[in-house]
């Protein structure tokens, strides 16, 4: 285990199993639909790669880079740093996220994608900090407690995205 971690929360094997199950459910639910996965960079990278291998559909993949201004308001104003390459008009969209915390960013993106003519917009997230939001993403790998986690795409100050499992960061690193 990495010295920066308090404990391993989810192993590589458990992540793979979750991807398999999510992929099978998405395959079943989206038969005959025009599907596009929209990965939110950078955290989605390992997850979208592993998940997509288990989705047996002729889907497309696009990416976005967004950042939200976190202030006191709930409006969740969004800055788009890298936008979609092509139209999603008429597509059934699956937003691929590493983790949903407050869910503020996602709510704003969902509304924005519906405005671009998507037929539907649902969220696939590997992790959901369930106590911090009431978004109820359609597809969730794991519900987790309100602890800061890293690995498998998730960073702390841009590091540790390459750890192949998910662990809880020691408090001394972020206190
Ligand atoms: P939200 O808008 O509060 O849901 O923010 C979600 C974003 O915050 C995620 O996409 C991550 O980039 C980041 N984030 C939230 N919790 C964690 C965590 O425990 N570890 C690493 N990044 C996190
Ligand atoms: Mg993120």
GROMACS .gro file of C-alpha atoms and ligand atoms in nm:
model
  199
    1UNK     CA    1   0.000   0.000   0.000
    2UNK     CA    2   0.118   0.354  -0.074
    3UNK     CA    3   0.257   0.537   0.232
    4UNK     CA    4   0.017   0.828   0.178
    5UNK     CA    5  -0.285   0.602   0.233
    6UNK     CA    6  -0.467   0.526   0.556
    7UNK     CA    7  -0.626   0.219   0.402
    8UNK     CA    8  -0.727   0.059   0.075
    9UNK     CA    9  -1.099   0.113   0.029
   10UNK     CA   10  -1.165  -0.065  -0.302
   11UNK     CA   11  -0.929  -0.315  -0.464
   12UNK     CA   12  -0.849  -0.341  -0.836
   13UNK     CA   13  -1.047  -0.667  -0.850
   14UNK     CA   14  -1.354  -0.504  -0.694
   15UNK     CA   15  -1.331  -0.214  -0.941
   16UNK     CA   16  -1.312  -0.457  -1.233
   17UNK     CA   17  -1.615  -0.648  -1.104
   18UNK     CA   18  -1.813  -0.322  -1.070
   19UNK     CA   19  -1.720  -0.221  -1.427
   20UNK     CA   20  -1.839  -0.560  -1.550
   21UNK     CA   21  -2.176  -0.525  -1.373
   22UNK     CA   22  -2.231  -0.162  -1.477
   23UNK     CA   23  -2.134  -0.247  -1.835
   24UNK     CA   24  -2.382  -0.537  -1.846
   25UNK     CA   25  -2.663  -0.318  -1.710
   26UNK     CA   26  -2.590  -0.037  -1.955
   27UNK     CA   27  -2.577  -0.286  -2.245
   28UNK     CA   28  -2.919  -0.417  -2.146
   29UNK     CA   29  -3.078  -0.074  -2.082
   30UNK     CA   30  -2.952   0.098  -2.400
   31UNK     CA   31  -3.030  -0.161  -2.670
   32UNK     CA   32  -3.115   0.008  -3.002
   33UNK     CA   33  -3.024   0.355  -2.875
   34UNK     CA   34  -2.781   0.608  -3.012
   35UNK     CA   35  -2.538   0.623  -2.720
   36UNK     CA   36  -2.254   0.861  -2.647
   37UNK     CA   37  -2.032   0.836  -2.341
   38UNK     CA   38  -1.911   1.178  -2.227
   39UNK     CA   39  -1.609   1.146  -2.002
   40UNK     CA   40  -1.527   1.432  -1.769
   41UNK     CA   41  -1.150   1.475  -1.773
   42UNK     CA   42  -0.920   1.403  -1.612
   43UNK     CA   43  -1.057   1.180  -1.339
   44UNK     CA   44  -1.267   0.960  -1.569
   45UNK     CA   45  -0.974   0.813  -1.764
   46UNK     CA   46  -0.916   0.468  -1.608
   47UNK     CA   47  -1.288   0.422  -1.542
   48UNK     CA   48  -1.416   0.507  -1.890
   49UNK     CA   49  -1.156   0.277  -2.046
   50UNK     CA   50  -1.239  -0.022  -1.827
   51UNK     CA   51  -1.615   0.036  -1.830
   52UNK     CA   52  -1.642   0.080  -2.208
   53UNK     CA   53  -1.482  -0.262  -2.263
   54UNK     CA   54  -1.782  -0.417  -2.090
   55UNK     CA   55  -2.048  -0.221  -2.282
   56UNK     CA   56  -2.152  -0.418  -2.589
   57UNK     CA   57  -2.307  -0.135  -2.794
   58UNK     CA   58  -2.197   0.070  -3.098
   59UNK     CA   59  -2.139   0.375  -2.884
   60UNK     CA   60  -1.941   0.693  -2.937
   61UNK     CA   61  -1.703   0.859  -2.690
   62UNK     CA   62  -1.649   1.227  -2.628
   63UNK     CA   63  -1.473   1.420  -2.354
   64UNK     CA   64  -1.517   1.750  -2.173
   65UNK     CA   65  -1.306   1.951  -1.934
   66UNK     CA   66  -1.516   2.163  -1.702
   67UNK     CA   67  -1.451   2.343  -1.380
   68UNK     CA   68  -1.702   2.495  -1.148
   69UNK     CA   69  -1.673   2.814  -0.953
   70UNK     CA   70  -1.733   2.716  -0.595
   71UNK     CA   71  -1.890   2.999  -0.407
   72UNK     CA   72  -2.170   3.043  -0.161
   73UNK     CA   73  -2.437   3.025  -0.428
   74UNK     CA   74  -2.598   2.709  -0.555
   75UNK     CA   75  -2.613   2.823  -0.916
   76UNK     CA   76  -2.303   2.618  -0.999
   77UNK     CA   77  -2.168   2.840  -1.273
   78UNK     CA   78  -1.963   2.632  -1.509
   79UNK     CA   79  -1.648   2.706  -1.702
   80UNK     CA   80  -1.602   2.485  -2.008
   81UNK     CA   81  -1.232   2.446  -2.080
   82UNK     CA   82  -1.272   2.182  -2.351
   83UNK     CA   83  -1.605   2.128  -2.521
   84UNK     CA   84  -1.772   1.848  -2.719
   85UNK     CA   85  -1.641   1.787  -3.070
   86UNK     CA   86  -1.971   1.705  -3.235
   87UNK     CA   87  -2.344   1.737  -3.189
   88UNK     CA   88  -2.524   1.524  -2.931
   89UNK     CA   89  -2.865   1.609  -3.075
   90UNK     CA   90  -3.088   1.300  -3.044
   91UNK     CA   91  -2.827   1.099  -2.852
   92UNK     CA   92  -2.876   0.915  -2.526
   93UNK     CA   93  -2.592   1.055  -2.318
   94UNK     CA   94  -2.409   0.882  -2.036
   95UNK     CA   95  -2.184   1.117  -1.839
   96UNK     CA   96  -1.888   0.923  -1.701
   97UNK     CA   97  -1.757   1.052  -1.368
   98UNK     CA   98  -1.499   0.931  -1.122
   99UNK     CA   99  -1.683   1.057  -0.814
  100UNK     CA  100  -1.993   1.257  -0.725
  101UNK     CA  101  -1.942   1.466  -0.415
  102UNK     CA  102  -2.177   1.766  -0.386
  103UNK     CA  103  -2.305   1.695  -0.737
  104UNK     CA  104  -2.315   2.068  -0.820
  105UNK     CA  105  -2.100   2.037  -1.131
  106UNK     CA  106  -2.299   1.744  -1.260
  107UNK     CA  107  -2.638   1.906  -1.217
  108UNK     CA  108  -2.524   2.199  -1.427
  109UNK     CA  109  -2.371   1.978  -1.697
  110UNK     CA  110  -2.681   1.761  -1.716
  111UNK     CA  111  -2.902   2.063  -1.780
  112UNK     CA  112  -2.658   2.201  -2.035
  113UNK     CA  113  -2.647   1.872  -2.231
  114UNK     CA  114  -3.027   1.850  -2.236
  115UNK     CA  115  -3.029   2.201  -2.384
  116UNK     CA  116  -2.801   2.078  -2.662
  117UNK     CA  117  -3.077   1.842  -2.774
  118UNK     CA  118  -2.982   1.517  -2.602
  119UNK     CA  119  -3.262   1.263  -2.590
  120UNK     CA  120  -3.165   1.168  -2.235
  121UNK     CA  121  -2.877   1.242  -1.998
  122UNK     CA  122  -2.783   0.999  -1.722
  123UNK     CA  123  -2.481   0.972  -1.494
  124UNK     CA  124  -2.245   0.678  -1.448
  125UNK     CA  125  -2.015   0.730  -1.153
  126UNK     CA  126  -1.767   0.491  -1.003
  127UNK     CA  127  -1.805   0.646  -0.658
  128UNK     CA  128  -2.086   0.839  -0.491
  129UNK     CA  129  -2.044   1.025  -0.162
  130UNK     CA  130  -2.403   0.956  -0.077
  131UNK     CA  131  -2.425   1.176   0.233
  132UNK     CA  132  -2.320   1.486   0.035
  133UNK     CA  133  -2.580   1.494  -0.243
  134UNK     CA  134  -2.924   1.368  -0.336
  135UNK     CA  135  -2.862   1.335  -0.708
  136UNK     CA  136  -2.919   0.960  -0.727
  137UNK     CA  137  -2.702   0.890  -1.034
  138UNK     CA  138  -2.855   0.610  -1.244
  139UNK     CA  139  -2.539   0.395  -1.236
  140UNK     CA  140  -2.314   0.386  -0.928
  141UNK     CA  141  -2.017   0.156  -0.871
  142UNK     CA  142  -1.980   0.214  -0.496
  143UNK     CA  143  -2.148   0.434  -0.236
  144UNK     CA  144  -1.877   0.565  -0.003
  145UNK     CA  145  -1.850   0.765   0.318
  146UNK     CA  146  -1.740   1.126   0.323
  147UNK     CA  147  -1.365   1.062   0.314
  148UNK     CA  148  -1.105   1.189   0.071
  149UNK     CA  149  -1.005   0.912  -0.167
  150UNK     CA  150  -0.733   0.886  -0.432
  151UNK     CA  151  -0.628   0.642  -0.701
  152UNK     CA  152  -0.782   0.501  -1.021
  153UNK     CA  153  -0.811   0.850  -1.172
  154UNK     CA  154  -0.877   1.039  -0.850
  155UNK     CA  155  -0.609   1.288  -0.751
  156UNK     CA  156  -0.486   1.487  -0.457
  157UNK     CA  157  -0.312   1.796  -0.594
  158UNK     CA  158  -0.281   1.622  -0.933
  159UNK     CA  159  -0.100   1.319  -0.794
  160UNK     CA  160  -0.194   0.953  -0.732
  161UNK     CA  161  -0.427   0.914  -1.033
  162UNK     CA  162  -0.213   0.618  -1.142
  163UNK     CA  163  -0.263   0.403  -0.831
  164UNK     CA  164  -0.457   0.100  -0.960
  165UNK     CA  165  -0.695   0.083  -0.662
  166UNK     CA  166  -0.880   0.335  -0.445
  167UNK     CA  167  -0.752   0.432  -0.102
  168UNK     CA  168  -0.827   0.679   0.174
  169UNK     CA  169  -0.568   0.955   0.203
  170UNK     CA  170  -0.414   1.002   0.549
  171UNK     CA  171  -0.562   1.309   0.719
  172UNK     CA  172  -0.219   1.469   0.768
  173UNK     CA  173  -0.204   1.528   0.390
  174UNK     CA  174  -0.509   1.749   0.365
  175UNK     CA  175  -0.561   1.896   0.712
  176LIG     P1  176  -1.882   1.792  -0.693
  176LIG     O1  177  -1.923   1.898  -0.791
  176LIG     O2  178  -1.876   1.841  -0.551
  176LIG     O3  179  -1.964   1.665  -0.704
  176LIG     O4  180  -1.731   1.763  -0.728
  176LIG     C1  181  -1.688   1.643  -0.777
  176LIG     C2  182  -1.540   1.655  -0.813
  176LIG     O5  183  -1.461   1.686  -0.697
  176LIG     C3  184  -1.491   1.520  -0.861
  176LIG     O6  185  -1.505   1.506  -1.000
  176LIG     C4  186  -1.345   1.522  -0.816
  176LIG     O7  187  -1.265   1.587  -0.912
  176LIG     C5  188  -1.346   1.606  -0.691
  176LIG     N1  189  -1.353   1.521  -0.568
  176LIG     C6  190  -1.456   1.512  -0.482
  176LIG     N2  191  -1.428   1.425  -0.383
  176LIG     C7  192  -1.305   1.376  -0.408
  176LIG     C8  193  -1.220   1.278  -0.341
  176LIG     O8  194  -1.252   1.217  -0.237
  176LIG     N3  195  -1.098   1.254  -0.400
  176LIG     C9  196  -1.057   1.317  -0.513
  176LIG     N4  197  -1.134   1.407  -0.579
  176LIG    C10  198  -1.256   1.436  -0.526
  177LIG    MG1  199  -1.336   1.538  -1.133
   0.00000   0.00000   0.00000
